[in-house]
Coordinates of C-alpha atoms and ligand atoms in Angstrom, one line a residue:
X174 CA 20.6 -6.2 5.5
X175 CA 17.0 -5.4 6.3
X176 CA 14.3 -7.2 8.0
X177 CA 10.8 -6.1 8.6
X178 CA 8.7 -7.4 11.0
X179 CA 5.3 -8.4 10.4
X180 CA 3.6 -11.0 13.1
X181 CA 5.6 -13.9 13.2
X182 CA 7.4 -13.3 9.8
X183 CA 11.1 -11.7 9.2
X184 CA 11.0 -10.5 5.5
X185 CA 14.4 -9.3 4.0
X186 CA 14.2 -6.2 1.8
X187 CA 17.3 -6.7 0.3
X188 CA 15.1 -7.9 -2.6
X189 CA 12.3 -5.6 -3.9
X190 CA 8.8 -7.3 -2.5
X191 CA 5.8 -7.0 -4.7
X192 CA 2.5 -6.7 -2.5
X193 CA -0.4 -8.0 -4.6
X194 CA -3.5 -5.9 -4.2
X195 CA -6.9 -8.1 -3.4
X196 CA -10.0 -5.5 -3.8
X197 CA -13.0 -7.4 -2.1
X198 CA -14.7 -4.3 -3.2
X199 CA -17.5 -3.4 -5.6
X200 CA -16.5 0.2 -6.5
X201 CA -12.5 0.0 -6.4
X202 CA -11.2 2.6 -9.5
X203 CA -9.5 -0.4 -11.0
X204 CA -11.0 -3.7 -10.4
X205 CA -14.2 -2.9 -8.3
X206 CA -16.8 -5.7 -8.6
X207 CA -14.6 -8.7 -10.2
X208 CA -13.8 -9.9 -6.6
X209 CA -16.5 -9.2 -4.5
X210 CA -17.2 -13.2 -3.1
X211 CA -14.8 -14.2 -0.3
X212 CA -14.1 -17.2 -3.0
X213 CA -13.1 -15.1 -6.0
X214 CA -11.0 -12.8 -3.7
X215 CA -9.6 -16.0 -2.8
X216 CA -8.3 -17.1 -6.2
X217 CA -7.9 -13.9 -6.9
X218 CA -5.2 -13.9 -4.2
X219 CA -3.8 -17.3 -4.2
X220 CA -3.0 -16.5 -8.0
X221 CA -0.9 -13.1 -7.2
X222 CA 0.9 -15.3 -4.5
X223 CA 1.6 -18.2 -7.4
X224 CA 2.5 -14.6 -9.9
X225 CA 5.4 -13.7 -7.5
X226 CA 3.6 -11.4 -4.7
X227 CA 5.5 -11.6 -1.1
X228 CA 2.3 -10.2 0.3
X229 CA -1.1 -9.8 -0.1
X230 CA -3.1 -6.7 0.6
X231 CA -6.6 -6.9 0.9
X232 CA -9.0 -4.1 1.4
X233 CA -12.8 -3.9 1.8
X234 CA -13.0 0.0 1.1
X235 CA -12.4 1.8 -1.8
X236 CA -10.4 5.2 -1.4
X237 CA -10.5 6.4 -5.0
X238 CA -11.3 10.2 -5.2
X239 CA -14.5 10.4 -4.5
X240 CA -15.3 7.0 -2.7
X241 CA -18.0 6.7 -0.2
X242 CA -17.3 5.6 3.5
X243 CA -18.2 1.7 4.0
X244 CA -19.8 0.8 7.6
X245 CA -16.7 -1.4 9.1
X246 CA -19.4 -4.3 9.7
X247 CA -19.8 -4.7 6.1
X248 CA -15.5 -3.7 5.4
X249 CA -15.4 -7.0 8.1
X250 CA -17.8 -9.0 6.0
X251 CA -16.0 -8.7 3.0
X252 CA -12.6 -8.8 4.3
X253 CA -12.2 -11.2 7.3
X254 CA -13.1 -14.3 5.1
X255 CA -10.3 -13.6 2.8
X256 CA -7.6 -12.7 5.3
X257 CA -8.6 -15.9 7.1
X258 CA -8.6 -18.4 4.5
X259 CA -4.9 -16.7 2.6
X260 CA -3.1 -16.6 6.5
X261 CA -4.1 -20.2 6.8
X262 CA -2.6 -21.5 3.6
X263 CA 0.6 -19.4 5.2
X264 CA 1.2 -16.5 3.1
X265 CA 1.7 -13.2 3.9
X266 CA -1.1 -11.0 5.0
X267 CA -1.7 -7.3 4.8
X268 CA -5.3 -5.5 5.7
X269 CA -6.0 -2.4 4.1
X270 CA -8.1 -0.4 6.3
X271 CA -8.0 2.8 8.4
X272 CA -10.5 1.7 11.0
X273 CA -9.4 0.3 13.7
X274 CA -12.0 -1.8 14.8
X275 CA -11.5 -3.6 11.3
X276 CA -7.4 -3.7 11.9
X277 CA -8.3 -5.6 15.7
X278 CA -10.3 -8.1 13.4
X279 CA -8.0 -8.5 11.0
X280 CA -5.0 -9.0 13.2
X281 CA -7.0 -11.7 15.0
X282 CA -8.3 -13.1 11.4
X283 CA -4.0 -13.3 10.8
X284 CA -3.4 -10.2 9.1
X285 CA 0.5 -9.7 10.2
X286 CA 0.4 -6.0 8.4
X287 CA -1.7 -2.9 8.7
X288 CA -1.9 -0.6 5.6
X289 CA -3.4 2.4 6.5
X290 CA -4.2 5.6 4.4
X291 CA -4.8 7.5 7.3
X292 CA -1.1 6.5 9.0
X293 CA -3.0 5.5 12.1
X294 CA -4.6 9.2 12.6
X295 CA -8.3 7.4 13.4
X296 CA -8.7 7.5 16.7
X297 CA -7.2 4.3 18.7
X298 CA -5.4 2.6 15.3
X299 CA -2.0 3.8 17.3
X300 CA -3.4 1.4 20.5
X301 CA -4.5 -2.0 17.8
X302 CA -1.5 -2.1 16.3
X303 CA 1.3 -1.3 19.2
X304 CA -0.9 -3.7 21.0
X305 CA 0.3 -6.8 18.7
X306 CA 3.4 -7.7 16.4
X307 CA 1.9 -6.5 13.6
X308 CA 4.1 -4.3 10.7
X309 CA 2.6 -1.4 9.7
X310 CA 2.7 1.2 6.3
X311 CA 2.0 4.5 6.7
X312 CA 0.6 6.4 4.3
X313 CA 0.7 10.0 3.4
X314 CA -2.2 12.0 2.3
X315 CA -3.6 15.6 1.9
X316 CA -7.2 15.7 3.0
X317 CA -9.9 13.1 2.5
X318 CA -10.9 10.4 -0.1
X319 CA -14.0 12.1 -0.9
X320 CA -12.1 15.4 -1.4
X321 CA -8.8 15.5 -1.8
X322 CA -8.6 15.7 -5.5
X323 CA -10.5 18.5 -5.8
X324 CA -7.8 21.3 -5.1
X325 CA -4.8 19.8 -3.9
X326 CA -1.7 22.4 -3.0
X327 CA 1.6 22.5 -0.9
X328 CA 4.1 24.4 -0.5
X329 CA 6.8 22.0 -1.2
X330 CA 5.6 18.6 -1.6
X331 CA 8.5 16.4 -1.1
X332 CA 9.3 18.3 2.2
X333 CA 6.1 18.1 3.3
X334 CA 5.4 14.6 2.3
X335 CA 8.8 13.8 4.3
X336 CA 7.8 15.6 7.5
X337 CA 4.5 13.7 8.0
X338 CA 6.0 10.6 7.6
X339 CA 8.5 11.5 9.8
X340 CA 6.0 12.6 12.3
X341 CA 3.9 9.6 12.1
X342 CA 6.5 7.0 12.4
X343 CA 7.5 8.6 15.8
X344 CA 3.8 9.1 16.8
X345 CA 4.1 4.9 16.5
X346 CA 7.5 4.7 17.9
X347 CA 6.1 6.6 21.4
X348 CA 2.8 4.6 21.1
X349 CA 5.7 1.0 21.3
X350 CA 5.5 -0.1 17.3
X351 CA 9.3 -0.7 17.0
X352 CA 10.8 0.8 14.2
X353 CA 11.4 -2.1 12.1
X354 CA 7.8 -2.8 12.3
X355 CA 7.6 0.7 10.1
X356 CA 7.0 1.1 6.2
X357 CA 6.2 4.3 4.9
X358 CA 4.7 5.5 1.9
X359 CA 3.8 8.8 0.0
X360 CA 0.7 8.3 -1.0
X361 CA 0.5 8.9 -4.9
X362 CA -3.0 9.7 -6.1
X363 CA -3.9 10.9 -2.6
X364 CA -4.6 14.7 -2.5
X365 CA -1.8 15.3 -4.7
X366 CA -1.6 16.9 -8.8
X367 CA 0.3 14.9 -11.3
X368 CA 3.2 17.7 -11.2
X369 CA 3.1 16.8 -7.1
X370 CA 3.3 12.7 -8.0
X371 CA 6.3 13.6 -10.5
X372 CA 8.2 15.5 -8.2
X373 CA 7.8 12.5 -5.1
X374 CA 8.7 10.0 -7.8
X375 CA 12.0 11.8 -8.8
X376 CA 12.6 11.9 -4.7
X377 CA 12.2 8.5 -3.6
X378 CA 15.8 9.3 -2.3
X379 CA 13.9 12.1 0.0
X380 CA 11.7 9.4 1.6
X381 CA 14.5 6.7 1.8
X382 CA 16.4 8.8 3.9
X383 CA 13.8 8.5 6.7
X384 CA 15.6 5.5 7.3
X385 CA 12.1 3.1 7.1
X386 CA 11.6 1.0 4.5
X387 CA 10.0 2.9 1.7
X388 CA 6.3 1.3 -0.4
X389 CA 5.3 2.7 -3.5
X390 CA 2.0 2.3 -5.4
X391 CA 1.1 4.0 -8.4
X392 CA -0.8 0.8 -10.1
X393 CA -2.8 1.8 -12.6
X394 CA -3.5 5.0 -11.5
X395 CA -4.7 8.6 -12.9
X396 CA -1.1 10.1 -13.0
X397 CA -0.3 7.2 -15.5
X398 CA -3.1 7.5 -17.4
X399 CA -2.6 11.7 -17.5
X400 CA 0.7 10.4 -18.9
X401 CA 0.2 7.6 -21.4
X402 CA -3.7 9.2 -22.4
X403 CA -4.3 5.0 -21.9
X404 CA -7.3 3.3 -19.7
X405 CA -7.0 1.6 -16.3
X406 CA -6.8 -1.6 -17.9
X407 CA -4.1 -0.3 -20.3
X408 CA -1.6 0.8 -17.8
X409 CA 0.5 -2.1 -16.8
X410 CA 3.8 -0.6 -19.0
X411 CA 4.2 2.6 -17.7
X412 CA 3.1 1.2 -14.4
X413 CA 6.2 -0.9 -14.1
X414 CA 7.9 2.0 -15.7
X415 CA 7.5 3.9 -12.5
X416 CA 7.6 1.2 -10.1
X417 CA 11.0 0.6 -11.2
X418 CA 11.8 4.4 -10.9
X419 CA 10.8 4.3 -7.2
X420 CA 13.1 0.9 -6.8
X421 CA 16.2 2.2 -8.6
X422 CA 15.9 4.9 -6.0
X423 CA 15.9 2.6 -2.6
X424 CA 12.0 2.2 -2.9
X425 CA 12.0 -2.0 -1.1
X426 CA 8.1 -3.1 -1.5
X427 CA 5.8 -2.0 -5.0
X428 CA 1.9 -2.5 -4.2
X429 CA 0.9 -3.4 -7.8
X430 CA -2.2 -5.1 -9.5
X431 CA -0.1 -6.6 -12.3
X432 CA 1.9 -8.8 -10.0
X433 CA 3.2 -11.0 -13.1
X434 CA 5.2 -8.1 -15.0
X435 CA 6.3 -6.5 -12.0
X436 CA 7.7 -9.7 -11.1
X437 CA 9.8 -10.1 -14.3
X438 CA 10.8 -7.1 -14.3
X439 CA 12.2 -7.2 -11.0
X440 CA 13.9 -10.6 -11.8
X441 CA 16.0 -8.5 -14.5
X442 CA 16.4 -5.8 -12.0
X443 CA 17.6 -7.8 -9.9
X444 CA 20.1 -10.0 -11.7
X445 CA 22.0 -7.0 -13.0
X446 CA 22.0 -6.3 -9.1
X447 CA 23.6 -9.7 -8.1
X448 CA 21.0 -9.9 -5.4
Ligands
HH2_661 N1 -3.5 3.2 -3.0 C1 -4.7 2.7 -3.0 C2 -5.2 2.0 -1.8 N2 -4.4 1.8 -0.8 N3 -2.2 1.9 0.2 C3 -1.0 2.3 0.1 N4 -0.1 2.0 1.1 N5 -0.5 3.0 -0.9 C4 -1.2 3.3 -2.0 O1 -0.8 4.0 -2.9 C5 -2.6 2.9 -2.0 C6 -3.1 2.2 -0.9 C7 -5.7 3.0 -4.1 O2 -5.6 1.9 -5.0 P1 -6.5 0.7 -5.1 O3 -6.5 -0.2 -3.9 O4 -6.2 -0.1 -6.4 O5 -8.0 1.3 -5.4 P2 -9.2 1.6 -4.4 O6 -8.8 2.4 -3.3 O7 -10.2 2.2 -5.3 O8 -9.7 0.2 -3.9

């Protein structure tokens, strides 16, 4: 069996958890601009959490190709309202953020996870987080949001993918976040083609054997809509599709918009499991 600590919490993964994305943003790829009031984000939230998520993510700054860079006074503004009100109706709270000033805040707000594009590369992230209880993900990614889809390459992906994560979770270990504190992820959509995305989904197996719990979120993203020729709002099927790929192969959290059909589909999943 195994737990993940995130503040106070002890989640098992022995079921697959489902973290519910909350955009607070008005320029997300996906959702930008339907939540940006701390009371819609709210609802927003409180609904994934009725839907089936385990935790909530919420960000305040888009990283879609191409996004611009938010001040972290205004990521705070739109954030720290949200986090406040969801940790005191006791559910799970994730911040997605790379700055650090914003994870302090967050922490203090009752965040108990940092999710972090960046894997704690900004300058003092390491300190905010090994300074508290928090659980943290660790994301991979080639370059920079503004950049990185322009001309993404690697030698070998998976390897390469494997080796950062690697790297960063024993950056954290040394800085004191214990190990079970640790989630990676590879970061699909971030500085990678859709050949490179195909080839980390068929070797989630290369990531589970990093020995961290492995998060996987390809919600309505490009790579499904390269795939299916559908629109954002059109890609809930092949996003479960994949999500599913990544659990069959020891993936233990999805990060998904359509919290509701991942749910049920995990229900089946995990039935025929006998978990
Ligand atoms: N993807 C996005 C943002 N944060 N965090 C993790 N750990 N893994 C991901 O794959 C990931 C992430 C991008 O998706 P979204 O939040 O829907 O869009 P935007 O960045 O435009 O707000």
């Amino acid at each position: 069996m195994r737990i993940l600590h995130a503040g106070s919490f002890r989640l098992s993964l022995d079921r697959p958890l489902i973290m519910g994305i909350v955009n607070t943003t008005p320029d997300s790829f996906s959702d930008g601009g339907k939540f940006t009031t701390a009371p819609l984000a709210i609802e927003h939230a409180l609904g994934l959490a009725r839907l089936g998520a385990d935790i909530l993510d919420v960000g305040g700054e888009s990283t879609r190709p191409g996004a611009l860079p938010v001040p972290a006074g205004e990521e705070m503004r739109r954030v720290l309202p949200v986090i406040e009100a969801l940790a005191k109706a006791g559910l799970i709270v994730s911040v997605d953020t790379k700055k650090p000033e914003v994870m302090r805040a967050a922490l203090e707000a009752g965040a108990v996870m940092v999710n972090d594009v960046m894997a704690l590369r900004m300058p003092g992230a390491l300190e905010v987080v090994a300074a508290t209880n928090a659980a943290v993900c660790l994301m991979h990614m080639q370059g920079e949001p503004q950049t990185m889809q322009q001309a993404p390459h690697y030698g070998d992906v998976v390897n390469e993918v494997v080796r950062f994560l690697g790297d960063r979770a024993e950056a954290c270990i040394a800085a004191g976040i214990e190990q079970d504190r640790i989630v990676v992820d590879p970061g699909f959509g971030f500085g990678k083609s859709l050949a490179h995305n195909l080839a980390l989904l068929k070797n989630i197996g290369a990531l589970t054997a990093l020995d961290m719990p492995v998060i996987v979120g390809m919600s309505r993203k490009s790579m499904l809509g390269a795939l299916t020729a559908r629109g954002v709002d059109e890609r809930e099927f092949a996003g479960v599709a994949a999500h599913l790929m990544a659990v069959e192969q020891g993936a233990r959290l999805v990060r998904v918009h359509d919290v509701a059909a991942m749910h049920d589909v995990l229900a089946v999943w995990n039935a025929v499991k006998g978990l």
